Coordinates of C-alpha atoms in Angstrom, one line a residue:
X1 CA -43.3 17.0 8.6
X2 CA -39.9 15.0 8.5
X3 CA -39.0 12.4 11.5
X4 CA -36.3 14.7 12.6
X5 CA -39.0 17.6 12.8
X6 CA -40.8 15.3 14.8
X7 CA -38.5 14.5 17.0
X8 CA -37.1 17.8 17.9
X9 CA -40.5 19.1 18.4
X10 CA -42.0 19.9 21.9
X11 CA -38.8 18.7 23.5
X12 CA -37.5 20.4 26.9
X13 CA -34.2 22.0 26.2
X14 CA -32.7 19.6 28.7
X15 CA -33.6 16.6 26.3
X16 CA -32.2 18.3 23.4
X17 CA -29.2 16.3 21.8
X18 CA -25.9 17.0 23.3
X19 CA -22.6 17.9 21.1
X20 CA -21.4 15.0 19.3
X21 CA -18.4 13.2 20.8
X22 CA -16.1 11.4 17.9
X23 CA -16.8 14.0 15.2
X24 CA -13.6 15.8 15.5
X25 CA -11.5 12.6 16.5
X26 CA -11.1 10.5 19.7
X27 CA -12.7 7.7 20.9
X28 CA -16.7 7.7 21.3
X29 CA -18.4 6.9 24.7
X30 CA -19.0 3.1 24.8
X31 CA -23.0 3.8 24.5
X32 CA -22.6 5.6 20.9
X33 CA -20.0 2.7 19.9
X34 CA -23.3 0.4 20.7
X35 CA -25.9 2.6 19.3
X36 CA -23.8 2.8 15.6
X37 CA -23.0 -0.5 15.5
X38 CA -26.6 -1.3 15.8
X39 CA -27.5 1.2 13.4
X40 CA -25.1 -0.1 10.8
X41 CA -26.9 -3.9 11.2
X42 CA -30.5 -2.3 10.5
X43 CA -29.4 0.0 7.9
X44 CA -27.6 -2.4 5.8
X45 CA -30.2 -4.8 6.4
X46 CA -33.5 -3.3 6.1
X47 CA -32.2 0.0 4.3
X48 CA -33.1 3.4 5.3
X49 CA -36.4 3.5 5.4
X50 CA -37.0 0.4 7.1
X51 CA -35.5 1.9 10.4
X52 CA -36.6 3.8 12.9
X53 CA -34.8 5.1 16.6
X54 CA -37.0 2.7 18.4
X55 CA -35.3 -0.1 16.3
X56 CA -32.0 1.1 16.8
X57 CA -32.2 1.4 20.5
X58 CA -33.9 -1.9 21.1
X59 CA -31.1 -3.6 19.1
X60 CA -28.3 -1.2 21.1
X61 CA -30.2 -2.1 24.0
X62 CA -30.6 1.3 25.4
X63 CA -33.8 3.9 25.9
X64 CA -35.1 5.6 22.4
X65 CA -34.3 8.9 24.6
X66 CA -30.8 7.8 25.2
X67 CA -30.5 7.7 21.5
X68 CA -32.2 10.9 20.6
X69 CA -30.1 12.7 23.4
X70 CA -26.9 11.2 21.3
X71 CA -28.1 11.9 18.0
X72 CA -31.1 13.7 17.5
X73 CA -32.4 12.2 14.7
X74 CA -32.3 9.0 12.5
X75 CA -30.7 10.9 9.8
X76 CA -28.2 12.2 12.0
X77 CA -27.4 8.7 13.2
X78 CA -26.8 7.4 9.6
X79 CA -24.3 10.1 8.9
X80 CA -22.3 9.6 12.0
X81 CA -22.7 5.6 11.2
X82 CA -21.3 6.7 7.7
X83 CA -18.1 8.7 9.6
X84 CA -17.5 5.7 12.0
X85 CA -17.4 3.2 9.3
X86 CA -14.6 5.0 7.2
X87 CA -13.0 5.7 10.3
X88 CA -11.6 1.8 10.3
X89 CA -9.9 2.7 7.2
X90 CA -6.0 2.4 7.8
X91 CA -4.5 4.3 5.4
X92 CA -3.1 6.0 3.5
X93 CA -0.8 8.1 6.2
X94 CA 0.6 10.8 3.9
X95 CA 3.4 11.2 6.5
X96 CA 5.0 7.8 5.5
X97 CA 5.6 9.3 1.9
X98 CA 6.9 12.5 3.6
X99 CA 8.7 11.3 6.9
X100 CA 10.7 7.9 5.1
X101 CA 12.9 8.8 2.2
X102 CA 13.7 5.3 1.8
X103 CA 10.1 4.4 1.1
X104 CA 9.8 4.0 -2.7
X105 CA 6.9 4.7 -4.9
X106 CA 6.3 1.1 -5.5
X107 CA 6.2 0.6 -1.8
X108 CA 3.9 3.5 -0.9
X109 CA 1.9 2.4 -3.8
X110 CA 1.4 -1.2 -2.9
X111 CA 0.8 -0.7 0.7
X112 CA -2.3 1.7 -0.2
X113 CA -3.6 -1.0 -2.4
X114 CA -3.4 -3.2 0.2
X115 CA -5.1 -1.1 2.6
X116 CA -7.8 -0.7 -0.1
X117 CA -8.3 -4.7 -0.4
X118 CA -8.2 -5.2 3.7
X119 CA -10.9 -2.5 3.8
X120 CA -12.9 -4.1 1.1
X121 CA -12.7 -7.8 2.7
X122 CA -12.3 -7.2 6.4
X123 CA -15.2 -4.9 6.5
X124 CA -18.8 -4.0 5.5
X125 CA -17.6 -2.0 2.8
X126 CA -19.2 -4.0 0.1
X127 CA -22.5 -4.0 1.6
X128 CA -22.2 -0.2 2.8
X129 CA -21.5 0.9 -1.3
X130 CA -24.6 -1.3 -1.8
X131 CA -26.5 0.6 0.2
X132 CA -25.6 3.6 -0.8
X133 CA -26.1 2.7 -4.3
X134 CA -29.8 1.7 -3.7
X135 CA -30.7 4.5 -1.6
X136 CA -28.6 7.7 -3.3
X137 CA -31.0 7.9 -6.0
X138 CA -33.8 8.8 -3.9
X139 CA -32.0 10.2 -1.4
X140 CA -29.1 12.0 -2.8
X141 CA -27.5 13.3 0.4
X142 CA -26.4 9.8 1.1
X143 CA -24.0 9.7 -1.1
X144 CA -23.0 13.2 -0.6
X145 CA -22.2 12.2 3.2
X146 CA -20.5 8.8 1.7
X147 CA -18.0 10.7 -0.2
X148 CA -17.4 13.5 2.2
X149 CA -16.9 11.7 4.9
X150 CA -15.3 8.5 3.9
X151 CA -14.0 8.3 0.2
X152 CA -13.1 12.3 -0.4
X153 CA -10.7 12.2 2.8
X154 CA -9.2 8.9 1.2
X155 CA -8.6 10.4 -2.0
X156 CA -7.1 13.8 -0.4
X157 CA -4.6 11.6 1.8
X158 CA -3.7 9.7 -1.2
X159 CA -3.3 12.7 -3.0
X160 CA -0.8 14.2 -0.6
X161 CA 1.0 11.0 -0.7
X162 CA 1.7 11.6 -4.3
X163 CA 2.7 15.0 -3.7
X164 CA 5.6 13.9 -1.4
X165 CA 6.7 11.3 -3.6
X166 CA 6.8 14.1 -6.7
X167 CA 8.5 16.6 -4.6
X168 CA 11.2 13.8 -3.4
X169 CA 11.3 13.1 -7.3
X170 CA 10.3 9.4 -6.7
X171 CA 7.3 10.1 -9.3
X172 CA 6.9 12.6 -12.4
X173 CA 3.4 13.2 -12.0
X174 CA 1.6 16.6 -13.3
X175 CA -1.8 15.8 -11.6
X176 CA -1.5 14.0 -8.6
X177 CA -5.1 14.4 -8.0
X178 CA -6.1 12.5 -11.4
X179 CA -3.6 10.1 -10.8
X180 CA -4.8 9.2 -6.9
X181 CA -8.2 8.8 -8.7
X182 CA -6.8 6.7 -11.5
X183 CA -4.4 4.0 -9.3
X184 CA -7.8 3.8 -7.2
X185 CA -9.8 2.9 -10.1
X186 CA -7.0 0.4 -11.2
X187 CA -7.6 -1.9 -7.9
X188 CA -11.1 -1.2 -7.0
X189 CA -12.6 -2.2 -10.7
X190 CA -11.3 -5.4 -10.1
X191 CA -11.4 -5.7 -6.2
X192 CA -14.6 -4.0 -5.3
X193 CA -17.0 -2.8 -7.9
X194 CA -17.8 -6.7 -9.4
X195 CA -18.7 -7.4 -5.8
X196 CA -21.1 -4.2 -5.2
X197 CA -22.6 -4.8 -8.4
X198 CA -22.8 -8.5 -7.6
X199 CA -21.2 -9.6 -11.0
X200 CA -20.3 -13.0 -9.9
X201 CA -19.0 -14.3 -13.2
X202 CA -16.6 -11.2 -13.1
X203 CA -15.0 -11.6 -9.7
X204 CA -15.2 -15.6 -9.6
X205 CA -12.9 -15.9 -12.5
X206 CA -10.7 -12.8 -12.0
X207 CA -6.8 -12.8 -11.0
X208 CA -5.9 -13.0 -7.7
X209 CA -6.2 -9.9 -5.7
X210 CA -2.3 -10.0 -5.3
X211 CA -2.0 -10.0 -9.1
X212 CA -4.3 -7.3 -9.2
X213 CA -2.3 -5.3 -7.2
X214 CA 0.9 -6.1 -8.3
X215 CA -0.2 -5.1 -12.3
X216 CA -1.8 -2.1 -10.8
X217 CA 1.4 -0.9 -9.3
X218 CA 3.4 -1.6 -12.3
X219 CA 0.7 -0.1 -14.8
X220 CA 0.6 3.1 -12.6
X221 CA 4.6 3.3 -12.5
X222 CA 4.7 2.8 -16.2
X223 CA 3.4 6.0 -16.7
X224 CA 4.3 8.2 -13.5
X225 CA 7.5 6.5 -12.1
X226 CA 10.9 8.9 -13.1
X227 CA 12.6 7.6 -16.8
X228 CA 15.5 5.9 -14.7
X229 CA 12.9 4.1 -12.5
X230 CA 10.3 3.1 -15.0
X231 CA 9.3 -0.5 -15.1
X232 CA 11.3 -2.3 -18.0
X233 CA 8.7 -3.6 -20.7
X234 CA 8.7 -7.5 -20.7
X235 CA 11.2 -8.6 -23.5
X236 CA 9.5 -10.5 -26.8
X237 CA 9.9 -14.2 -26.9
X238 CA 12.8 -15.5 -27.7
X239 CA 11.4 -17.9 -30.0
X240 CA 9.9 -15.0 -32.1
X241 CA 13.3 -13.1 -32.3
X242 CA 15.3 -16.2 -33.1
X243 CA 13.1 -16.6 -35.8
X244 CA 12.9 -13.3 -37.1
X245 CA 16.8 -13.0 -37.1
X246 CA 17.6 -16.6 -38.8
X247 CA 19.2 -15.9 -42.0
X248 CA 17.3 -18.7 -44.0
X249 CA 13.9 -17.9 -42.8
X250 CA 11.2 -17.3 -45.1
X251 CA 9.3 -14.7 -45.3
X252 CA 5.5 -15.4 -45.0
X253 CA 2.3 -12.9 -44.4
X254 CA 1.6 -12.6 -41.0
X255 CA -1.3 -14.6 -39.3
X256 CA -3.6 -13.5 -36.6
X257 CA -1.5 -15.2 -33.9
X258 CA 1.6 -13.0 -35.1
X259 CA -0.3 -9.9 -34.4
X260 CA -1.6 -10.7 -31.4

């Protein structure tokens, strides 16, 4: 019998878990905030199987019965912890693109990329993603919840931003959902995943986050910006152009450097 069934069995109706606050928006009671913060610390440190309601209650400074009354099971605590974790992500807001006609696609993209960076660096997102990667092979519902409660809504909100930019002719994008995932990949491939996978050599030597974001924006716009707004291609170095146009230049076989 699972822990959830063990906990539910034999409980009087008065002790059954109450309806969860915070699921549909709004601020949670302080006791729930304490429980979820304690649970997050424990799950990140000891993974799913290393945590139980007693440890959560002890860390939160409440009784086990309080934890049970609020959530009902360890699994429910974990699911609500995922929801609570993602609630710290401050973007994207589709209304920015919808309600501000003066906001350029470049500004919207850069703002969203900066939100991704802040979420990765100012929260436990890296450790949280490591937890999901580690546990989801054995408990697939963990990855499902991580996407359903977190990344899925973020992708949907960013797609809505791109839809608004397309409607106002600030982007030309036939598949905004695909484009949203592409842009997130351009950012997270450098700022998130090397750290999740602990590829130290890769993230130590990579470009700064500012450069990563700027290149992601320019790469995205080179594909999806309206023709008149597309970033100009970088001009070829003046030295090469001068040599090529010199009347007395001697033709020579191209070298590897010339082809690079």
